[in-house]
Coordinates of C-alpha atoms in Angstrom, one line a residue:
M1 CA -7.5 6.8 0.9
T2 CA -10.4 7.6 3.2
P3 CA -13.1 9.8 1.7
K4 CA -11.8 12.7 3.9
Q5 CA -8.2 12.2 2.8
R6 CA -9.3 12.0 -0.8
Y7 CA -11.3 15.2 -0.6
L8 CA -8.6 17.2 1.1
F9 CA -5.8 15.9 -1.2
D10 CA -7.9 16.8 -4.3
L11 CA -8.8 20.2 -2.8
T12 CA -5.4 21.3 -1.6
G13 CA -2.8 19.1 -3.3
Y14 CA -1.5 17.7 0.1
I15 CA -2.6 16.0 3.3
H16 CA -1.2 16.3 6.8
L17 CA -1.5 12.9 8.6
K18 CA -1.0 13.2 12.3
N19 CA 0.5 10.6 14.6
V20 CA 1.5 8.2 11.8
L21 CA 4.5 6.8 13.7
N22 CA 3.8 5.1 17.0
D23 CA 6.1 5.7 20.0
E24 CA 8.4 2.8 19.2
E25 CA 8.8 3.7 15.5
L26 CA 9.4 7.3 16.3
K27 CA 12.1 6.5 18.9
K28 CA 13.9 4.1 16.5
T29 CA 13.9 6.6 13.6
Q30 CA 14.9 9.5 15.8
D31 CA 17.8 7.4 17.2
A32 CA 18.8 6.5 13.6
V33 CA 18.8 10.1 12.5
E34 CA 20.9 11.2 15.5
R35 CA 23.5 8.5 14.7
C36 CA 23.6 9.6 11.1
V37 CA 24.1 13.2 12.1
Q38 CA 26.9 12.2 14.5
T39 CA 28.7 10.1 11.8
P40 CA 31.7 11.8 10.2
Q41 CA 31.0 12.4 6.5
D42 CA 33.9 10.2 5.5
E43 CA 32.4 7.3 7.6
L44 CA 28.9 7.4 6.2
P45 CA 27.7 4.2 4.6
P46 CA 28.6 3.8 0.9
G47 CA 26.2 5.7 -1.4
I48 CA 25.2 8.3 1.2
S49 CA 26.6 11.8 0.7
Y50 CA 26.1 15.0 2.8
S51 CA 25.6 18.5 1.6
G52 CA 24.0 21.6 3.3
G53 CA 22.1 19.6 6.0
G54 CA 20.9 16.9 3.6
Y55 CA 21.9 13.3 3.3
S56 CA 21.3 12.0 -0.2
N57 CA 20.0 8.4 0.0
G58 CA 19.8 8.8 3.8
F59 CA 16.8 6.5 3.9
S60 CA 19.3 3.6 3.5
F61 CA 21.3 4.6 6.7
D62 CA 19.1 2.4 8.9
K63 CA 16.4 -0.2 8.5
S64 CA 14.0 1.8 10.6
L65 CA 14.2 4.6 8.0
E66 CA 14.0 2.2 5.0
A67 CA 10.8 0.7 6.5
L68 CA 9.1 4.0 6.1
T69 CA 8.9 3.5 2.3
L70 CA 6.3 0.8 2.9
H71 CA 4.7 2.1 6.1
P72 CA 1.2 0.6 6.6
K73 CA -0.4 4.0 7.2
T74 CA 0.9 5.7 4.0
W75 CA 1.3 2.6 1.8
P76 CA -2.4 2.4 0.8
I77 CA -2.2 6.1 -0.3
V78 CA 0.9 5.4 -2.3
K79 CA -0.9 2.6 -4.0
E80 CA -4.0 4.6 -4.8
L81 CA -2.2 7.6 -6.2
T82 CA -0.2 5.3 -8.6
D83 CA -3.1 3.0 -9.4
N84 CA -1.3 0.1 -7.8
K85 CA 1.8 0.6 -9.9
P86 CA 4.2 2.4 -7.5
R87 CA 7.9 3.1 -7.7
F88 CA 10.1 4.6 -5.1
N89 CA 12.9 6.7 -6.6
R90 CA 14.4 9.1 -4.0
G91 CA 14.9 9.1 -0.3
S92 CA 16.8 12.1 1.3
L93 CA 17.2 12.7 5.0
L94 CA 17.3 16.3 6.1
A95 CA 18.7 17.6 9.5
K96 CA 18.8 21.3 9.2
G97 CA 19.4 23.8 12.0
P98 CA 20.1 27.5 12.5
E99 CA 23.1 27.4 10.1
H100 CA 20.8 26.3 7.2
D101 CA 17.7 27.8 5.5
Q102 CA 18.6 31.4 6.3
V103 CA 17.1 32.5 3.0
I104 CA 13.8 31.5 1.6
G105 CA 13.8 28.4 -0.5
K106 CA 12.2 29.5 -3.7
L107 CA 8.7 28.4 -4.5
H108 CA 8.6 25.8 -7.2
C109 CA 6.7 22.8 -8.6
A110 CA 7.3 20.0 -11.1
R111 CA 5.3 21.9 -13.7
E112 CA 7.8 24.8 -13.6
D113 CA 10.9 22.7 -13.0
C114 CA 10.3 19.9 -15.5
G115 CA 7.7 21.2 -18.0
W116 CA 3.9 21.2 -17.8
Q117 CA 3.6 18.1 -20.0
T118 CA 5.7 15.8 -17.8
R119 CA 3.6 15.3 -14.7
R120 CA -0.1 14.3 -14.3
Y121 CA -2.8 14.8 -11.8
D122 CA -6.2 13.3 -12.8
V123 CA -9.3 11.9 -11.2
K124 CA -11.3 9.1 -12.8
D125 CA -14.1 6.9 -11.4
G126 CA -13.6 8.4 -7.9
Q127 CA -9.8 7.7 -7.8
I128 CA -7.0 10.2 -7.8
Y129 CA -4.1 9.5 -10.1
C130 CA -0.8 11.3 -9.5
N131 CA 2.5 10.2 -11.1
D132 CA 4.9 12.2 -9.0
F133 CA 4.5 12.9 -5.2
V134 CA 6.5 12.9 -2.0
V135 CA 5.8 11.7 1.5
F136 CA 7.5 13.6 4.4
F137 CA 8.0 11.8 7.7
Y138 CA 8.9 14.2 10.6
F139 CA 11.2 13.3 13.5
A140 CA 11.1 16.7 15.2
D141 CA 8.3 19.2 16.0
V142 CA 7.7 22.3 13.9
H143 CA 5.8 25.0 15.7
P144 CA 3.8 27.9 14.3
G145 CA 6.3 30.7 13.4
D146 CA 9.3 28.3 13.1
G147 CA 9.4 28.4 9.3
G148 CA 10.0 25.3 7.1
L149 CA 7.6 23.9 4.6
V150 CA 5.2 26.4 2.9
V151 CA 2.6 25.5 0.3
L152 CA 0.2 27.1 -2.0
P153 CA -3.0 25.0 -1.6
G154 CA -4.8 24.1 -4.8
S155 CA -2.0 25.1 -7.1
H156 CA -1.5 21.5 -8.2
K157 CA -4.4 22.1 -10.6
A158 CA -3.4 25.7 -11.6
N159 CA -4.1 26.5 -15.3
F160 CA -2.0 29.7 -15.3
E161 CA 1.7 30.4 -14.7
R162 CA 2.5 31.9 -11.4
P163 CA 3.5 35.6 -11.8
E164 CA 7.1 36.3 -10.8
G165 CA 7.4 37.8 -7.3
I166 CA 3.7 37.6 -6.4
F167 CA 4.3 36.1 -3.0
F168 CA 7.9 37.1 -2.2
P169 CA 8.8 40.3 -4.2
D170 CA 12.2 40.3 -2.5
P171 CA 13.3 36.9 -1.3
E172 CA 16.3 38.5 0.4
D173 CA 14.0 40.6 2.6
P174 CA 10.8 38.6 3.0
P175 CA 7.7 40.3 4.6
D176 CA 6.9 39.7 8.2
E177 CA 3.4 38.4 7.3
L178 CA 2.9 35.4 5.1
H179 CA 0.8 36.0 2.0
P180 CA -2.8 34.8 2.9
A181 CA -2.8 32.4 0.0
L182 CA 0.2 30.5 1.4
V183 CA 0.2 28.0 4.3
N184 CA 3.1 27.2 6.6
V185 CA 2.6 23.5 7.4
T186 CA 3.6 22.8 11.0
A187 CA 4.0 19.0 11.5
R188 CA 4.9 17.4 14.8
A189 CA 7.3 14.5 15.3
G190 CA 5.6 11.3 14.1
D191 CA 3.4 13.1 11.5
A192 CA 3.6 12.6 7.8
I193 CA 2.7 14.9 4.8
V194 CA 1.8 13.6 1.4
L195 CA 2.3 16.2 -1.3
S196 CA 1.9 16.3 -5.1
E197 CA 5.0 17.6 -6.9
L198 CA 2.6 19.7 -9.0
L199 CA 1.8 21.7 -5.8
T200 CA 3.7 24.9 -5.5
H201 CA 5.9 24.7 -2.4
G202 CA 9.0 26.1 -0.8
V203 CA 10.9 26.6 2.4
L204 CA 10.6 29.6 4.8
I205 CA 13.6 30.8 6.8
W206 CA 14.1 28.5 9.9
K207 CA 13.9 30.8 12.9
P208 CA 14.7 28.6 16.0
K209 CA 18.2 28.9 17.2
D210 CA 18.2 25.8 19.3
R211 CA 16.2 23.3 17.3
Y212 CA 16.7 21.4 14.0
R213 CA 14.4 20.5 11.2
R214 CA 14.6 16.7 11.0
F215 CA 12.5 14.8 8.4
I216 CA 12.9 12.4 5.5
I217 CA 11.7 13.0 1.9
L218 CA 10.4 9.9 0.1
R219 CA 9.6 10.4 -3.5
Y220 CA 7.3 8.1 -5.5
T221 CA 6.3 7.9 -9.2
T222 CA 4.4 5.4 -11.3
Q223 CA 6.6 2.4 -12.1
F224 CA 6.5 3.1 -15.9
F225 CA 7.4 6.8 -15.5
Q226 CA 10.9 8.0 -16.1
D227 CA 12.0 11.2 -14.5
A228 CA 14.4 13.8 -15.9
R229 CA 17.5 12.1 -14.3
A230 CA 17.1 9.3 -16.9
H231 CA 18.4 6.6 -14.4
R232 CA 16.7 3.3 -14.8
V233 CA 17.6 2.5 -11.2
P234 CA 17.8 5.7 -9.1
F235 CA 20.2 4.4 -6.4
P236 CA 23.8 3.3 -6.7
P237 CA 24.7 -0.4 -6.4
E238 CA 26.2 0.1 -2.9
V239 CA 22.8 1.4 -1.7
M240 CA 20.8 -1.3 -3.5
E241 CA 22.7 -4.1 -1.9
R242 CA 21.7 -2.9 1.6
L243 CA 18.0 -2.8 0.8
S244 CA 15.4 -5.4 1.6
P245 CA 13.9 -7.5 -1.2
E246 CA 10.6 -5.6 -0.8
T247 CA 12.3 -2.2 -1.2
I248 CA 14.3 -3.4 -4.2
E249 CA 11.1 -4.4 -5.9
L250 CA 9.5 -1.1 -5.1
V251 CA 12.5 0.7 -6.7
Q252 CA 12.4 -1.3 -9.9
P253 CA 10.8 0.2 -13.1
A254 CA 8.1 -2.0 -14.7
S255 CA 5.5 -2.1 -17.4
Y256 CA 2.2 -0.4 -16.9
T257 CA 0.6 -3.8 -17.1
H258 CA 2.7 -5.4 -14.3
I259 CA 1.5 -5.7 -10.7
K260 CA 4.3 -6.0 -8.2
D261 CA 4.2 -8.6 -5.5
I262 CA 4.5 -5.9 -2.8
V263 CA 1.2 -4.5 -4.0
K264 CA -0.5 -7.8 -3.8
S265 CA 0.8 -8.6 -0.3
F266 CA -1.0 -5.9 1.6
A267 CA -4.7 -6.9 1.3
V268 CA -6.9 -5.2 3.9
E269 CA -6.5 -1.5 3.1
E270 CA -9.8 -0.2 4.3
F271 CA -9.8 -0.7 8.1
R272 CA -10.6 1.0 11.4
V273 CA -8.5 1.1 14.5
S274 CA -9.4 1.8 18.1
Q275 CA -8.2 1.5 21.7
Y276 CA -11.2 0.3 23.7
G277 CA -10.9 -1.4 27.0
S278 CA -7.3 -2.1 27.9
G279 CA -6.0 -2.9 24.4
E280 CA -6.0 -2.1 20.7
Q281 CA -8.4 -3.3 18.0
I282 CA -8.2 -3.5 14.2
W283 CA -11.5 -3.8 12.3
F284 CA -12.2 -4.7 8.7
E285 CA -15.2 -5.7 6.6
A286 CA -15.6 -9.4 5.6
E287 CA -15.7 -8.5 1.9
A288 CA -12.1 -7.2 2.1
F289 CA -10.6 -10.6 1.6
D290 CA -7.4 -11.0 -0.3
E291 CA -8.1 -14.4 -1.9
R292 CA -10.9 -17.0 -2.1
D293 CA -10.7 -20.5 -3.4
S294 CA -13.4 -20.2 -6.1
E295 CA -15.7 -17.6 -7.6
D296 CA -18.5 -20.1 -7.0
V297 CA -17.9 -20.6 -3.3
Y298 CA -18.1 -17.2 -1.7
K299 CA -20.3 -14.3 -2.9
L300 CA -20.6 -10.7 -1.8
G301 CA -24.0 -9.4 -0.8
T302 CA -26.2 -8.2 -3.6
A303 CA -23.1 -7.4 -5.7
E304 CA -22.7 -11.0 -6.7
G305 CA -26.1 -12.4 -6.1
A306 CA -25.7 -14.1 -2.7
L307 CA -28.5 -14.5 -0.3
E308 CA -30.4 -11.3 0.3
P309 CA -28.4 -9.5 3.1
T310 CA -30.3 -9.0 6.3
E311 CA -31.1 -5.4 6.9
G312 CA -28.6 -4.0 9.3
A313 CA -25.4 -5.1 7.7
F314 CA -22.6 -2.4 7.7
G315 CA -21.6 -3.2 4.1
D316 CA -21.7 -6.2 1.8
I317 CA -21.8 -9.5 3.5
V318 CA -19.8 -12.7 2.7
T319 CA -21.5 -16.1 2.7
N320 CA -20.6 -19.5 1.5
A321 CA -22.8 -20.7 -1.3
G322 CA -22.2 -24.4 -0.8
G323 CA -19.3 -26.8 -0.1
Q324 CA -16.0 -26.4 1.7
G325 CA -13.9 -23.4 0.9
W326 CA -11.8 -20.6 2.3
L327 CA -11.3 -16.9 2.6
L328 CA -7.8 -15.4 3.2
Y329 CA -7.0 -12.0 4.8
R330 CA -3.8 -10.2 5.4
F331 CA -3.8 -7.4 8.0
D332 CA -1.2 -5.4 9.9
I333 CA -1.7 -4.8 13.6
S334 CA 1.0 -2.1 13.6
A335 CA -1.7 0.1 12.0
A336 CA -3.5 0.0 15.4
D337 CA -0.2 0.4 17.3
G338 CA -0.6 -3.3 18.2
K339 CA 2.2 -5.6 19.2
A340 CA 2.8 -9.3 19.1
G341 CA 0.9 -11.4 21.6
D342 CA -2.4 -13.0 22.2
W343 CA -5.3 -11.4 20.3
R344 CA -9.0 -12.4 20.1
F345 CA -10.9 -12.8 16.9
I346 CA -14.4 -11.4 17.0
A347 CA -16.9 -11.6 14.1
R348 CA -20.3 -9.8 13.5
V349 CA -22.4 -12.6 12.0
I350 CA -25.8 -14.1 11.2
N351 CA -25.3 -17.5 12.7
P352 CA -28.7 -18.9 13.9
S353 CA -27.8 -22.6 14.2
N354 CA -24.3 -23.0 15.6
H355 CA -22.8 -23.7 12.2
S356 CA -19.1 -23.5 13.0
D357 CA -16.2 -22.6 10.7
W358 CA -12.4 -23.0 11.2
L359 CA -9.8 -20.3 11.7
W360 CA -6.1 -20.6 11.0
V361 CA -3.5 -17.9 11.7
L362 CA -0.1 -18.1 10.2
G363 CA 2.5 -18.8 12.9
D364 CA 0.1 -19.3 15.8
D365 CA 1.4 -22.5 17.6
G366 CA 3.5 -23.2 14.6
D367 CA 0.5 -23.3 12.3
E368 CA 0.8 -22.9 8.5
I369 CA -2.0 -21.8 6.3
P370 CA -3.7 -25.0 4.9
T371 CA -3.4 -25.6 1.2
E372 CA -6.3 -28.1 1.2
A373 CA -9.3 -28.9 3.3
P374 CA -7.9 -29.3 6.8
A375 CA -8.8 -32.1 9.3
L376 CA -11.4 -31.2 11.9
V377 CA -9.4 -29.9 14.9
R378 CA -11.3 -29.1 18.0
P379 CA -11.0 -26.8 19.9
D380 CA -7.8 -25.3 18.5
H381 CA -9.4 -23.9 15.3
I382 CA -13.2 -24.0 15.8
I383 CA -15.0 -20.6 15.7
L384 CA -18.6 -19.5 15.9
E385 CA -20.1 -22.7 17.4
E386 CA -22.9 -20.9 19.1
N387 CA -26.6 -20.2 19.0
V388 CA -27.0 -16.4 18.7
P389 CA -29.4 -13.8 17.3
D390 CA -28.8 -12.1 14.0
W391 CA -26.0 -9.6 13.8
T392 CA -24.3 -10.6 17.0
W393 CA -20.7 -9.8 17.8
L394 CA -19.5 -13.4 18.4
R395 CA -16.3 -13.7 20.4
T396 CA -16.3 -17.3 21.5
G397 CA -15.5 -20.4 19.4
D398 CA -16.9 -23.5 21.0
F399 CA -20.1 -23.1 23.0
G400 CA -18.9 -20.4 25.3
E401 CA -15.2 -21.5 25.2
D402 CA -12.4 -19.7 23.4
G403 CA -12.0 -22.4 20.8
G404 CA -9.9 -21.0 18.0
T405 CA -10.7 -17.3 18.7
V406 CA -7.6 -16.5 20.7
N407 CA -4.4 -16.6 18.6
K408 CA -0.8 -15.4 18.9
L409 CA -0.4 -12.6 16.3
Q410 CA 3.1 -11.4 15.2
D411 CA 4.4 -7.9 14.9
G412 CA 3.3 -6.2 11.6
E413 CA 1.5 -8.2 9.0
N414 CA -0.5 -11.3 9.8
V415 CA -2.4 -13.8 7.7
M416 CA -5.6 -15.5 8.6
M417 CA -7.8 -18.0 6.8
I418 CA -11.4 -19.0 7.4
W419 CA -12.5 -22.4 6.2
T420 CA -16.1 -23.5 5.9
R421 CA -16.3 -27.2 6.5
Q422 CA -19.7 -28.1 5.1
S423 CA -22.4 -26.9 2.7
S424 CA -24.5 -24.2 4.2
N425 CA -25.9 -20.8 3.5
Q426 CA -26.4 -20.1 7.2
V427 CA -23.3 -18.2 8.2
Q428 CA -23.0 -14.7 6.9
Y429 CA -20.1 -12.5 7.9
D430 CA -20.3 -8.7 8.1
V431 CA -17.3 -7.3 10.1
F432 CA -14.2 -8.8 11.7
C433 CA -12.4 -7.4 14.7
W434 CA -9.1 -8.4 16.3
S435 CA -8.5 -7.2 19.9
S436 CA -5.5 -7.4 22.1
D437 CA -7.8 -7.0 25.1
L438 CA -9.1 -10.5 25.3
E439 CA -12.1 -9.5 27.5
Y440 CA -13.2 -6.7 25.2
E441 CA -16.9 -7.0 24.0
P442 CA -17.6 -4.9 20.9
T443 CA -20.7 -3.0 20.0
N444 CA -22.0 -1.6 16.8
E445 CA -21.3 1.9 18.2
D446 CA -17.7 0.9 18.9
Y447 CA -17.2 0.0 15.2
E448 CA -18.9 3.1 14.0
N449 CA -16.8 5.3 16.2
A450 CA -13.4 3.6 15.5
N451 CA -10.8 5.6 13.7
S452 CA -11.2 5.1 10.0
G453 CA -7.5 5.4 9.3
D454 CA -7.2 9.1 8.5
Y455 CA -4.8 9.6 11.4
G456 CA -6.0 13.1 12.3
C457 CA -5.9 14.3 8.7

């Protein structure tokens, strides 16, 4: 979570993330929802059932809907709230219109439904821990006055029982004005809402006569938590056999000591995105590496006793402390609405004496990530072979030529590895940037002003 997201979630019990889905994702999911709605009930895929505008296990109707369970813009939040021990255990699709929600859906929360002792919300060492929450993805706009989701901000930490009828004395005849303590959350198509199940919430009467509420409810718990349904696996076999290996792993229960592979595979979680020039950029700090070859080869700024960082670094710096070695990063260009194609690698570095390193990108020109020190390949992989002042954004690889800085990235997740080819303390990395605009020249201000990933929270 970003500091802003963390503050708002702790304060209110939910966060509204705007424009989470890009245009392509939104179109695919909207088309899938429409196909589901148009499918006769007796022809729905096995394991999906319909009742009152809702499709139980509807997330499994189409791969575009299933992919939302691990969406790169909500997945880091899911991991943080579960302390990197997530489990997905419910995915219902709702397509409700004028014929539905004509009475108020009663206010409720997990504390009232399941018992105060069954759910947890805690904060320790600056991290939020929540063992039962939902993520709503919206496929249609909700305007002020439409109705729909209503929440009682802050009630996830309430210490007293909610008095009966305090907000809706007569649910059959609700007041025209909403109680000032309540908030009607009006999300737009492509938005997402993350909500603790301890938060008191409900549904207001849906007023539009020509528009439907269309959204999906994805529910997450910790992997060692068992809910009241007492199902070890929450989905029937006919649903499970349609799911990807990643989703199947996410669904599985596990010990509190186990770390799932899907948690390990998304490395760069704190990043920034932007659309400068004629393309997209994704930025991340050099210390956000996923793996390194030895604790003795690379060190982080003052935290692990490397060379004293030069004043002016954005965060910790990464430097090699002698010998050949590597740093590996995984990053997802879809977080920046980027698509497959040529992207340029740019690094903010101290590099006073043209000490070059080597960059490999999985899949570029058929490349695989090296498993041992690679042979010197010039110019395909060489980066940073330049004489430049301290803290320069270096975008060339071989004395003014591209070298290994321009690579073909694939849709979604990509893997990059930087090798240092000789003993030196001269190269210190601060921030990395990938740009789909190959002519883009970054500045410090560009990085500072890039979106930190809160998506309009």
